[in-house]
């Protein structure tokens, strides 16, 4: 793994009595696309704002792009990172170019015109460069905001819900841009509600709900949380499923996933090794003269992982 | 540590001026108010009869020279009060605060962008007013305007009042969460030095050179330290995480 670009240690942020972020620690490697997931109010945006030097942590420390997260170094950190907040935050009465030029000057960038040209090309906005931002569609504004975050060639880019409110086509374009950033070695810290987005784009994800619930690669998280299983569908319900599934190699248990009645019936079998279990299950079903429609390994999504963890948090909160 | 950057301050000035130019409401406000404060006193002076007594003449000149003094107070009060809270409301403040710009650079840029057009318009009005009165009135009236003791004093007070109003407006804008409240408070807060100037203008307080100089010196000193004081009041965290209206 590449050396860490972001190292966070015991980060806590309190607003009055409420802990928005509670003792969160993690690291993000250089060039990694790191997903930060959680329900509304989970502390995602607060964490981004802390790491982006906009607000100070109550407790804890962090190192961003090799610089300690301290007030004295805040401007140095801001020079090396860029943040795209959830709202594009463009000046509606200025053109795209004027918006970019303003920020290029705020960063004190040399070769402003070339940087702006490259940023506009990267997001495919060259032909709209002289349009007023107020006249752009939401998707184009999001792209203009993304171009703004590219200007200073950041080491770390924080993207807060970059596809929020975008239609699928516009969201797809933003996904391609983020993939392109990874290829350029930019570390991307992505907060999102969209689990399909995280699963598709992120090398690792963290799921938080004030505290960090889990962190890892999406496939790792699925394996950690859910036992492996086979999904079996037959044309009609089995007369004696206990006998069909009992004693088969690598099969630990089963449950019906459909209501009894006419029509196809579903069963989920908990297995230790799907490759070993599937042939044995098939033979047993054939022996029982069942009409098998399908046998496949169940695939848990990141959404299942997310819901499981968030439900756990909610249950824990309800109990306490 | 980063030092103060003229590039960043200039960037803010350029951006603010570009936004003013594109905002029709600001252009209209910035044009109509000064026009009223030019036309009313000019007409007042032009209609003075040459036979008017010296006391009556002085009274009319006092009033005519006082009205244009509202320009460097009213315009900056409205613009500066909007400056921070307005950006916060339209969501443009957070991206700016993610750049290396310091609080002082941002506020200096915003203040300068309001100060320059405000005093330019105010001096223009005074210049046009004096020119018209010199060309279009009887020599006694023209002399009364040109030699009025308020004229040089008010020329000195224009930038001082404008600066005071801008810093007060920015301070309020950085602390409140609603543009309308900011603009109302800013107008109220600009009144004390303005009222004192008015009292001297109408000679309710005898405008001795010493008093005028002391007031001007006091305003200048306040204007100079105000930028640092306002920068301290500019709390990034509060502006980012505080309640939105």
Coordinates of N, CA and C in Angstrom, one line a residue, chain B:
Chain B
X1 N 3.8 29.1 7.5 CA 3.0 30.3 7.6 C 3.0 31.1 6.3
X2 N 1.9 31.6 5.9 CA 1.8 32.3 4.7 C 1.7 33.8 5.0
X3 N 2.3 34.6 4.2 CA 2.3 36.1 4.4 C 1.1 36.6 3.6
X4 N 0.8 37.9 3.9 CA -0.3 38.6 3.2 C 0.0 38.6 1.7
X5 N -1.0 38.3 0.9 CA -0.8 38.2 -0.6 C -1.6 39.3 -1.3
X6 N -1.0 40.2 -2.0 CA -1.7 41.2 -2.7 C -2.5 40.6 -3.8
X7 N -2.0 39.5 -4.4 CA -2.7 38.8 -5.5 C -4.1 38.3 -5.0
X8 N -4.1 37.8 -3.7 CA -5.4 37.3 -3.2 C -6.4 38.5 -2.9
X9 N -5.8 39.5 -2.3 CA -6.7 40.7 -2.0 C -7.2 41.3 -3.4
X10 N -6.3 41.4 -4.4 CA -6.8 41.9 -5.7 C -7.8 41.0 -6.3
X11 N -7.6 39.7 -6.1 CA -8.6 38.7 -6.7 C -10.0 39.0 -6.1
X12 N -10.0 39.2 -4.8 CA -11.3 39.5 -4.1 C -11.9 40.8 -4.7
X13 N -11.1 41.8 -4.8 CA -11.6 43.1 -5.3 C -12.2 42.9 -6.7
X14 N -11.4 42.2 -7.6 CA -11.9 42.0 -8.9 C -13.2 41.3 -9.0
X15 N -13.3 40.2 -8.2 CA -14.5 39.4 -8.2 C -15.7 40.2 -7.6
X16 N -15.5 41.0 -6.6 CA -16.6 41.8 -6.0 C -17.1 42.8 -7.0
X17 N -16.1 43.5 -7.6 CA -16.5 44.5 -8.6 C -17.3 43.9 -9.8
X18 N -16.8 42.8 -10.2 CA -17.5 42.1 -11.3 C -18.9 41.7 -10.9
X19 N -19.1 41.3 -9.7 CA -20.4 40.9 -9.2 C -21.3 42.1 -9.1
X20 N -20.7 43.3 -8.6 CA -21.5 44.5 -8.6 C -22.0 44.9 -10.0
X21 N -21.1 44.8 -10.9 CA -21.4 45.3 -12.3 C -22.6 44.4 -12.9
X22 N -22.6 43.1 -12.5 CA -23.6 42.3 -13.1 C -24.9 42.3 -12.3
X23 N -25.0 43.0 -11.2 CA -26.2 42.9 -10.3 C -27.0 44.2 -10.6
X24 N -28.1 44.1 -11.3 CA -28.8 45.3 -11.7 C -29.3 46.0 -10.5
X25 N -29.7 45.3 -9.5 CA -30.3 46.0 -8.3 C -29.2 46.9 -7.6
X26 N -28.0 46.4 -7.6 CA -26.9 47.2 -7.0 C -26.6 48.5 -7.9
X27 N -26.6 48.2 -9.2 CA -26.4 49.4 -10.1 C -27.5 50.4 -10.0
X28 N -28.7 50.0 -9.9 CA -29.8 50.9 -9.8 C -29.7 51.7 -8.5
X29 N -29.5 50.9 -7.4 CA -29.4 51.6 -6.0 C -28.2 52.5 -6.0
X30 N -27.1 52.1 -6.6 CA -25.9 52.9 -6.6 C -26.0 54.1 -7.5
X31 N -27.0 54.1 -8.4 CA -27.2 55.3 -9.3 C -28.3 56.2 -8.8
X32 N -29.4 55.7 -8.3 CA -30.5 56.5 -8.0 C -30.2 57.3 -6.7
X33 N -29.7 56.7 -5.7 CA -29.5 57.4 -4.4 C -28.6 58.6 -4.6
X34 N -27.4 58.4 -5.3 CA -26.5 59.6 -5.5 C -27.2 60.6 -6.4
X35 N -28.0 60.2 -7.3 CA -28.6 61.2 -8.2 C -29.6 62.1 -7.4
X36 N -30.3 61.4 -6.5 CA -31.2 62.2 -5.6 C -30.5 63.2 -4.8
X37 N -29.3 62.7 -4.2 CA -28.5 63.6 -3.3 C -27.7 64.6 -4.1
X38 N -27.7 64.5 -5.4 CA -27.1 65.5 -6.3 C -28.2 66.5 -6.7
X39 N -29.3 66.0 -7.2 CA -30.3 66.8 -7.8 C -31.0 67.8 -6.8
X40 N -31.3 67.2 -5.7 CA -32.1 68.0 -4.7 C -31.3 69.2 -4.2
X41 N -30.0 69.0 -3.7 CA -29.3 70.2 -3.2 C -28.9 71.1 -4.4
X42 N -28.7 70.6 -5.6 CA -28.3 71.4 -6.7 C -29.5 72.4 -7.0
X43 N -30.7 71.8 -7.1 CA -31.9 72.6 -7.4 C -32.1 73.6 -6.3
X44 N -31.9 73.2 -5.1 CA -32.0 74.1 -3.9 C -31.1 75.3 -4.0
X45 N -29.9 75.0 -4.4 CA -28.9 76.2 -4.5 C -29.2 77.0 -5.8
X46 N -29.6 76.4 -6.9 CA -29.9 77.2 -8.1 C -31.1 78.1 -7.9
X47 N -32.0 77.7 -7.0 CA -33.2 78.5 -6.9 C -33.1 79.6 -5.8
X48 N -31.9 79.7 -5.2 CA -31.7 80.8 -4.2 C -31.7 82.1 -4.9
X49 N -32.4 83.0 -4.3 CA -32.4 84.4 -4.9 C -31.1 85.1 -4.6
X50 N -30.6 85.9 -5.5 CA -29.4 86.6 -5.2 C -29.6 87.6 -4.1
X51 N -30.8 88.0 -3.8 CA -31.1 89.0 -2.8 C -31.2 88.4 -1.4
X52 N -31.1 87.0 -1.3 CA -31.3 86.4 0.0 C -30.2 86.9 1.0
X53 N -30.7 86.9 2.3 CA -29.8 87.3 3.3 C -28.6 86.4 3.5
X54 N -27.5 86.8 4.1 CA -26.4 86.0 4.3 C -26.7 84.8 5.2
X55 N -27.5 85.0 6.2 CA -27.9 83.9 7.1 C -28.7 82.9 6.3
X56 N -29.7 83.3 5.5 CA -30.5 82.4 4.8 C -29.7 81.6 3.8
X57 N -28.7 82.3 3.2 CA -27.9 81.7 2.2 C -27.0 80.6 2.8
X58 N -26.4 81.0 4.0 CA -25.6 80.0 4.7 C -26.3 78.7 5.1
X59 N -27.6 79.0 5.5 CA -28.4 77.8 5.9 C -28.7 76.9 4.7
X60 N -29.0 77.4 3.6 CA -29.2 76.6 2.4 C -28.0 75.9 1.9
X61 N -26.8 76.6 2.0 CA -25.6 75.9 1.6 C -25.2 74.8 2.6
X62 N -25.5 75.0 3.9 CA -25.2 73.9 4.9 C -26.0 72.7 4.5
X63 N -27.3 72.9 4.2 CA -28.2 71.7 3.9 C -27.7 71.1 2.6
X64 N -27.4 71.9 1.6 CA -27.0 71.4 0.3 C -25.7 70.6 0.4
X65 N -24.8 71.0 1.2 CA -23.5 70.3 1.3 C -23.6 69.0 2.2
X66 N -24.7 69.0 3.0 CA -24.8 67.9 3.9 C -25.4 66.7 3.2
X67 N -26.4 66.9 2.4 CA -27.1 65.7 1.7 C -26.1 64.8 1.0
X68 N -25.2 65.3 0.2 CA -24.3 64.3 -0.5 C -23.5 63.5 0.4
X69 N -23.4 63.9 1.7 CA -22.6 63.1 2.7 C -23.3 61.8 3.0
X70 N -24.6 61.7 2.6 CA -25.3 60.4 2.9 C -24.8 59.3 2.0
X71 N -24.2 59.7 0.8 CA -23.8 58.7 -0.2 C -22.7 57.8 0.4
X72 N -21.6 58.3 1.0 CA -20.6 57.4 1.5 C -21.1 56.6 2.8
X73 N -22.2 56.9 3.3 CA -22.8 56.1 4.4 C -23.8 55.1 4.0
X74 N -24.7 55.5 3.1 CA -25.8 54.5 2.8 C -25.3 53.4 1.9
X75 N -24.6 53.8 0.8 CA -24.2 52.7 -0.1 C -23.3 51.7 0.5
X76 N -22.2 52.1 1.2 CA -21.4 51.1 1.8 C -22.1 50.3 2.9
X77 N -23.0 50.9 3.6 CA -23.7 50.1 4.6 C -24.5 49.0 4.0
X78 N -25.1 49.2 2.9 CA -25.9 48.1 2.3 C -25.0 47.0 1.7
X79 N -24.0 47.5 1.0 CA -23.1 46.5 0.3 C -22.3 45.7 1.3
X80 N -21.7 46.4 2.3 CA -20.9 45.6 3.3 C -21.7 44.7 4.1
X81 N -22.9 45.1 4.5 CA -23.7 44.2 5.3 C -24.1 42.9 4.6
X82 N -24.2 43.0 3.3 CA -24.5 41.8 2.5 C -23.2 40.9 2.3
X83 N -22.1 41.5 2.3 CA -20.8 41.0 1.8 C -20.5 39.6 2.3
X84 N -20.6 39.3 3.6 CA -20.2 38.0 4.1 C -21.5 37.1 4.3
X85 N -22.5 37.6 4.9 CA -23.7 36.8 5.1 C -24.4 36.5 3.8
X86 N -24.3 37.4 2.8 CA -24.8 37.1 1.5 C -24.1 35.9 0.8
X87 N -22.8 35.9 0.9 CA -22.0 34.8 0.3 C -22.4 33.5 1.1
X88 N -22.6 33.6 2.4 CA -22.9 32.4 3.1 C -24.2 31.9 2.7
X89 N -25.2 32.8 2.5 CA -26.5 32.3 2.1 C -26.5 31.7 0.7
X90 N -25.7 32.2 -0.2 CA -25.7 31.6 -1.5 C -24.7 30.5 -1.7
X91 N -24.1 30.1 -0.6 CA -23.2 28.9 -0.6 C -21.8 29.1 -1.2
X92 N -21.4 30.3 -1.4 CA -20.1 30.5 -2.1 C -19.0 30.8 -1.1
X93 N -19.4 31.0 0.2 CA -18.4 31.3 1.2 C -17.5 30.1 1.5
X94 N -18.1 28.9 1.6 CA -17.4 27.7 2.1 C -16.3 27.4 1.1
X95 N -16.5 27.4 -0.3 CA -15.4 27.1 -1.2 C -14.3 28.1 -1.1
X96 N -14.6 29.4 -0.8 CA -13.6 30.4 -0.7 C -12.7 30.1 0.5
X97 N -13.4 29.7 1.6 CA -12.6 29.4 2.9 C -11.8 28.2 2.8
X98 N -12.0 27.3 1.8 CA -11.2 26.1 1.6 C -9.9 26.5 0.9
X99 N -9.7 27.7 0.4 CA -8.5 28.1 -0.2 C -7.5 28.7 0.8
X100 N -6.3 29.0 0.4 CA -5.3 29.5 1.4 C -5.6 31.0 1.8
X101 N -6.7 31.6 1.4 CA -6.9 33.0 1.7 C -7.1 33.2 3.2
X102 N -6.5 34.3 3.8 CA -6.6 34.5 5.2 C -7.9 35.4 5.4
X103 N -8.3 35.4 6.7 CA -9.5 36.3 7.0 C -9.2 37.7 6.6
X104 N -8.0 38.2 7.0 CA -7.7 39.6 6.7 C -7.7 39.9 5.2
X105 N -7.1 39.0 4.4 CA -7.1 39.2 3.0 C -8.5 39.3 2.4
X106 N -9.3 38.4 2.9 CA -10.7 38.4 2.3 C -11.4 39.7 2.7
X107 N -11.3 40.1 4.0 CA -12.0 41.2 4.4 C -11.4 42.5 3.8
X108 N -10.1 42.6 3.7 CA -9.5 43.8 3.0 C -10.0 43.9 1.6
X109 N -10.1 42.8 0.9 CA -10.5 42.8 -0.5 C -12.0 43.2 -0.6
X110 N -12.8 42.7 0.3 CA -14.2 43.1 0.3 C -14.4 44.6 0.6
X111 N -13.6 45.0 1.6 CA -13.7 46.4 2.0 C -13.3 47.3 0.9
X112 N -12.2 47.0 0.3 CA -11.6 47.9 -0.8 C -12.6 47.9 -2.0
X113 N -13.2 46.8 -2.3 CA -14.1 46.7 -3.4 C -15.4 47.6 -3.2
X114 N -15.7 47.8 -1.9 CA -16.9 48.7 -1.6 C -16.4 50.2 -1.5
X115 N -15.2 50.3 -0.9 CA -14.7 51.6 -0.6 C -14.5 52.4 -1.9
X116 N -13.8 51.8 -2.8 CA -13.4 52.5 -4.1 C -14.6 53.1 -4.8
X117 N -15.6 52.3 -5.2 CA -16.8 52.9 -5.9 C -17.5 53.9 -5.0
X118 N -17.6 53.6 -3.7 CA -18.4 54.5 -2.9 C -17.8 55.9 -2.8
X119 N -16.5 56.0 -2.6 CA -15.9 57.3 -2.5 C -15.8 58.0 -3.9
X120 N -15.6 57.2 -4.9 CA -15.6 57.7 -6.2 C -16.9 58.4 -6.6
X121 N -18.0 57.7 -6.3 CA -19.3 58.3 -6.5 C -19.6 59.5 -5.7
X122 N -19.2 59.5 -4.4 CA -19.4 60.6 -3.5 C -18.6 61.8 -3.9
X123 N -17.3 61.7 -4.3 CA -16.5 62.8 -4.8 C -17.1 63.3 -6.1
X124 N -17.5 62.4 -6.9 CA -18.1 62.8 -8.2 C -19.3 63.7 -8.0
X125 N -20.1 63.4 -7.0 CA -21.3 64.1 -6.7 C -20.9 65.5 -6.2
X126 N -20.0 65.5 -5.3 CA -19.5 66.8 -4.8 C -18.9 67.7 -5.9
X127 N -18.2 67.0 -6.7 CA -17.5 67.8 -7.8 C -18.6 68.4 -8.8
X128 N -19.5 67.5 -9.2 CA -20.6 68.0 -10.1 C -21.4 69.1 -9.4
X129 N -21.7 68.9 -8.1 CA -22.5 69.9 -7.4 C -21.8 71.3 -7.4
X130 N -20.5 71.2 -7.0 CA -19.7 72.5 -6.9 C -19.6 73.1 -8.3
X131 N -19.4 72.3 -9.3 CA -19.2 72.8 -10.7 C -20.5 73.5 -11.2
X132 N -21.6 72.9 -10.9 CA -22.9 73.4 -11.4 C -23.2 74.7 -10.6
X133 N -22.9 74.7 -9.3 CA -23.2 75.9 -8.5 C -22.3 77.1 -8.9
X134 N -21.0 76.7 -9.3 CA -20.1 77.8 -9.7 C -20.5 78.4 -11.1
X135 N -21.0 77.5 -12.0 CA -21.4 78.0 -13.3 C -22.8 78.6 -13.4
X136 N -23.7 78.1 -12.5 CA -25.1 78.4 -12.7 C -25.7 79.3 -11.7
X137 N -24.9 79.9 -10.8 CA -25.6 80.8 -9.7 C -24.9 82.1 -9.7
X138 N -25.6 83.0 -9.1 CA -25.0 84.4 -8.9 C -23.7 84.3 -8.1
X139 N -22.9 85.3 -8.3 CA -21.5 85.2 -7.7 C -21.5 85.1 -6.2
X140 N -22.5 85.7 -5.6 CA -22.6 85.6 -4.1 C -22.9 84.2 -3.6
X141 N -23.8 83.5 -4.4 CA -24.1 82.1 -4.0 C -22.9 81.2 -4.3
X142 N -22.3 81.4 -5.5 CA -21.2 80.6 -5.8 C -20.1 80.8 -4.8
X143 N -19.8 82.0 -4.4 CA -18.8 82.2 -3.4 C -19.1 81.6 -2.1
X144 N -20.4 81.6 -1.7 CA -20.8 81.0 -0.4 C -20.6 79.5 -0.4
X145 N -20.8 78.9 -1.6 CA -20.6 77.4 -1.7 C -19.1 77.1 -1.6
X146 N -18.4 77.8 -2.4 CA -17.0 77.5 -2.5 C -16.2 77.8 -1.2
X147 N -16.6 78.8 -0.5 CA -15.9 79.2 0.7 C -16.6 78.6 2.0
X148 N -17.6 77.8 1.8 CA -18.2 77.2 3.0 C -17.2 76.4 3.8
X149 N -17.1 76.6 5.1 CA -16.1 75.8 5.9 C -16.4 74.3 5.9
X150 N -17.7 73.9 5.6 CA -18.1 72.5 5.5 C -17.4 71.8 4.4
X151 N -17.2 72.5 3.3 CA -16.7 71.9 2.0 C -15.4 71.1 2.2
X152 N -14.3 71.7 2.7 CA -13.1 70.9 2.8 C -13.3 69.8 3.9
X153 N -14.0 70.2 5.0 CA -14.2 69.2 6.1 C -14.9 67.9 5.5
X154 N -16.0 68.2 4.7 CA -16.7 67.0 4.2 C -15.9 66.2 3.2
X155 N -15.1 66.9 2.5 CA -14.2 66.1 1.6 C -13.3 65.2 2.4
X156 N -12.8 65.6 3.5 CA -12.0 64.8 4.4 C -12.9 63.6 5.0
X157 N -14.1 64.0 5.4 CA -14.9 63.0 6.1 C -15.5 61.9 5.1
X158 N -15.6 62.2 3.9 CA -16.1 61.2 2.9 C -15.4 59.8 3.1
X159 N -14.1 59.8 2.9 CA -13.5 58.4 3.0 C -13.5 57.9 4.4
X160 N -13.4 58.8 5.4 CA -13.4 58.3 6.8 C -14.8 57.7 7.2
X161 N -15.9 58.4 6.8 CA -17.2 57.8 7.1 C -17.4 56.5 6.3
X162 N -17.0 56.5 5.0 CA -17.2 55.3 4.2 C -16.5 54.1 4.9
X163 N -15.2 54.4 5.3 CA -14.5 53.3 5.9 C -15.1 52.8 7.2
X164 N -15.6 53.7 8.0 CA -16.3 53.3 9.2 C -17.5 52.4 8.9
X165 N -18.3 52.9 8.0 CA -19.5 52.2 7.6 C -19.2 50.8 7.1
X166 N -18.1 50.7 6.3 CA -17.8 49.4 5.7 C -17.3 48.4 6.8
X167 N -16.5 48.9 7.7 CA -16.0 47.9 8.7 C -17.1 47.5 9.6
X168 N -17.9 48.5 10.0 CA -19.1 48.1 10.9 C -20.0 47.1 10.1
X169 N -20.2 47.4 8.8 CA -21.1 46.5 8.0 C -20.5 45.1 7.9
X170 N -19.2 45.0 7.7 CA -18.5 43.7 7.6 C -18.6 43.0 8.9
X171 N -18.4 43.7 10.0 CA -18.4 43.1 11.3 C -19.8 42.5 11.6
X172 N -20.8 43.2 11.3 CA -22.2 42.8 11.5 C -22.4 41.6 10.5
X173 N -22.0 41.7 9.3 CA -22.2 40.7 8.3 C -21.6 39.3 8.7
X174 N -20.4 39.5 9.4 CA -19.7 38.3 9.8 C -20.3 37.6 11.0
X175 N -21.2 38.3 11.7 CA -21.8 37.7 12.9 C -23.3 37.3 12.8
X176 N -24.0 38.0 11.9 CA -25.5 37.6 11.9 C -25.7 36.6 10.8
X177 N -26.9 36.0 10.8 CA -27.2 34.9 9.9 C -28.3 35.3 8.9
X178 N -28.7 36.6 8.8 CA -29.7 37.0 7.9 C -29.3 38.3 7.2
X179 N -29.4 38.3 5.9 CA -29.0 39.5 5.2 C -29.7 40.8 5.5
X180 N -31.1 40.6 5.7 CA -31.9 41.8 6.0 C -31.6 42.4 7.3
X181 N -31.3 41.5 8.3 CA -31.0 41.9 9.7 C -29.6 42.7 9.6
X182 N -28.7 42.1 8.8 CA -27.4 42.7 8.7 C -27.5 44.1 8.1
X183 N -28.3 44.3 7.1 CA -28.4 45.6 6.4 C -29.1 46.6 7.4
X184 N -30.1 46.2 8.1 CA -30.7 47.1 9.1 C -29.8 47.5 10.2
X185 N -29.1 46.5 10.7 CA -28.1 46.8 11.8 C -27.0 47.7 11.3
X186 N -26.5 47.4 10.1 CA -25.4 48.2 9.5 C -25.8 49.7 9.3
X187 N -27.0 49.9 8.9 CA -27.5 51.3 8.7 C -27.5 52.0 10.1
X188 N -28.0 51.3 11.1 CA -28.1 51.9 12.4 C -26.7 52.2 13.0
X189 N -25.8 51.2 12.8 CA -24.5 51.4 13.3 C -23.7 52.5 12.6
X190 N -24.1 52.8 11.4 CA -23.3 53.9 10.7 C -23.8 55.3 11.1
X191 N -24.8 55.3 11.9 CA -25.4 56.6 12.3 C -24.6 57.5 13.3
X192 N -23.9 56.9 14.3 CA -23.3 57.8 15.3 C -22.2 58.8 14.7
X193 N -21.2 58.3 13.9 CA -20.3 59.3 13.4 C -21.0 60.2 12.4
X194 N -22.0 59.7 11.7 CA -22.7 60.5 10.7 C -23.5 61.6 11.4
X195 N -24.1 61.2 12.5 CA -24.9 62.2 13.3 C -24.0 63.3 13.8
X196 N -22.8 62.9 14.3 CA -21.9 63.9 14.8 C -21.4 64.9 13.7
X197 N -21.2 64.3 12.5 CA -20.8 65.1 11.3 C -22.0 66.1 11.0
X198 N -23.2 65.5 11.1 CA -24.4 66.4 10.8 C -24.5 67.5 11.7
X199 N -24.3 67.2 13.0 CA -24.4 68.3 14.0 C -23.4 69.4 13.8
X200 N -22.2 69.0 13.3 CA -21.2 70.0 13.0 C -21.6 70.8 11.7
X201 N -22.1 70.0 10.7 CA -22.5 70.6 9.5 C -23.6 71.7 9.7
X202 N -24.5 71.4 10.6 CA -25.6 72.4 10.8 C -25.2 73.4 12.0
X203 N -23.9 73.3 12.4 CA -23.4 74.2 13.4 C -24.1 74.1 14.7
X204 N -24.8 73.0 15.0 CA -25.3 72.8 16.3 C -24.2 72.6 17.3
X205 N -23.2 71.8 16.9 CA -21.9 71.8 17.5 C -21.0 72.7 16.7
X206 N -20.4 73.7 17.4 CA -19.6 74.6 16.6 C -18.4 73.8 16.0
X207 N -18.3 73.8 14.7 CA -17.3 73.0 14.0 C -15.9 73.7 14.0
X208 N -15.3 73.8 15.2 CA -14.0 74.4 15.2 C -13.0 73.4 14.5
X209 N -11.9 74.0 14.1 CA -10.9 73.2 13.4 C -10.4 72.0 14.3
X210 N -10.3 72.4 15.5 CA -9.8 71.4 16.5 C -10.7 70.2 16.6
X211 N -12.0 70.5 16.8 CA -13.0 69.5 16.9 C -13.1 68.6 15.7
X212 N -13.1 69.3 14.5 CA -13.2 68.5 13.3 C -12.0 67.6 13.1
X213 N -10.8 68.2 13.4 CA -9.6 67.4 13.3 C -9.6 66.2 14.3
X214 N -10.1 66.5 15.5 CA -10.1 65.4 16.5 C -11.0 64.3 16.0
X215 N -12.2 64.7 15.5 CA -13.2 63.7 15.0 C -12.6 62.9 13.8
X216 N -12.0 63.6 12.9 CA -11.4 63.0 11.8 C -10.2 62.0 12.2
X217 N -9.4 62.5 13.1 CA -8.3 61.7 13.6 C -8.8 60.4 14.3
X218 N -9.9 60.6 15.1 CA -10.5 59.5 15.8 C -11.1 58.5 14.8
X219 N -11.8 58.9 13.8 CA -12.3 58.0 12.8 C -11.2 57.3 12.0
X220 N -10.2 58.1 11.7 CA -9.0 57.5 11.0 C -8.4 56.3 11.8
X221 N -8.2 56.6 13.1 CA -7.6 55.6 14.0 C -8.5 54.4 14.1
X222 N -9.8 54.6 14.2 CA -10.8 53.5 14.3 C -10.8 52.7 13.0
X223 N -10.8 53.4 11.9 CA -10.8 52.7 10.6 C -9.5 51.9 10.4
X224 N -8.4 52.4 10.9 CA -7.1 51.6 10.7 C -7.1 50.3 11.5
X225 N -7.6 50.4 12.8 CA -7.5 49.2 13.6 C -8.8 48.3 13.3
X226 N -9.8 48.9 12.7 CA -11.0 48.1 12.5 C -10.8 46.8 11.7
X227 N -9.9 46.9 10.7 CA -9.8 45.7 9.9 C -9.3 44.5 10.7
X228 N -8.4 44.8 11.7 CA -7.8 43.7 12.5 C -8.9 43.2 13.4
X229 N -9.7 44.2 14.0 CA -10.8 43.8 14.9 C -11.8 43.0 14.2
X230 N -12.2 43.4 13.0 CA -13.2 42.6 12.2 C -12.7 41.3 11.8
X231 N -11.4 41.2 11.5 CA -10.8 39.9 11.1 C -10.9 38.9 12.3
X232 N -10.7 39.5 13.5 CA -10.8 38.6 14.7 C -12.2 38.1 14.9
X233 N -13.2 38.9 14.5 CA -14.6 38.6 14.7 C -15.0 37.6 13.6
X234 N -14.2 37.4 12.6 CA -14.6 36.6 11.4 C -14.2 35.1 11.8
X235 N -15.2 34.4 12.3 CA -15.0 33.0 12.8 C -15.4 32.0 11.7
X236 N -14.4 31.4 11.1 CA -14.7 30.4 10.0 C -15.6 29.4 10.4
X237 N -15.4 28.8 11.6 CA -16.2 27.7 12.1 C -17.6 28.1 12.3
X238 N -17.8 29.3 12.9 CA -19.2 29.7 13.1 C -19.9 30.0 11.8
X239 N -19.2 30.5 10.8 CA -19.8 30.9 9.6 C -20.1 29.6 8.8
X240 N -19.3 28.5 9.0 CA -19.6 27.3 8.2 C -20.6 26.5 8.9
X241 N -20.6 26.4 10.2 CA -21.5 25.4 10.9 C -22.7 26.1 11.6
X242 N -22.7 27.4 11.6 CA -23.8 28.1 12.3 C -25.1 27.9 11.6
X243 N -26.2 28.3 12.3 CA -27.5 28.1 11.7 C -27.7 28.9 10.4
X244 N -28.4 28.4 9.4 CA -28.7 29.0 8.2 C -30.2 29.5 8.2
X245 N -30.4 30.7 7.6 CA -31.8 31.1 7.5 C -32.3 30.9 6.1

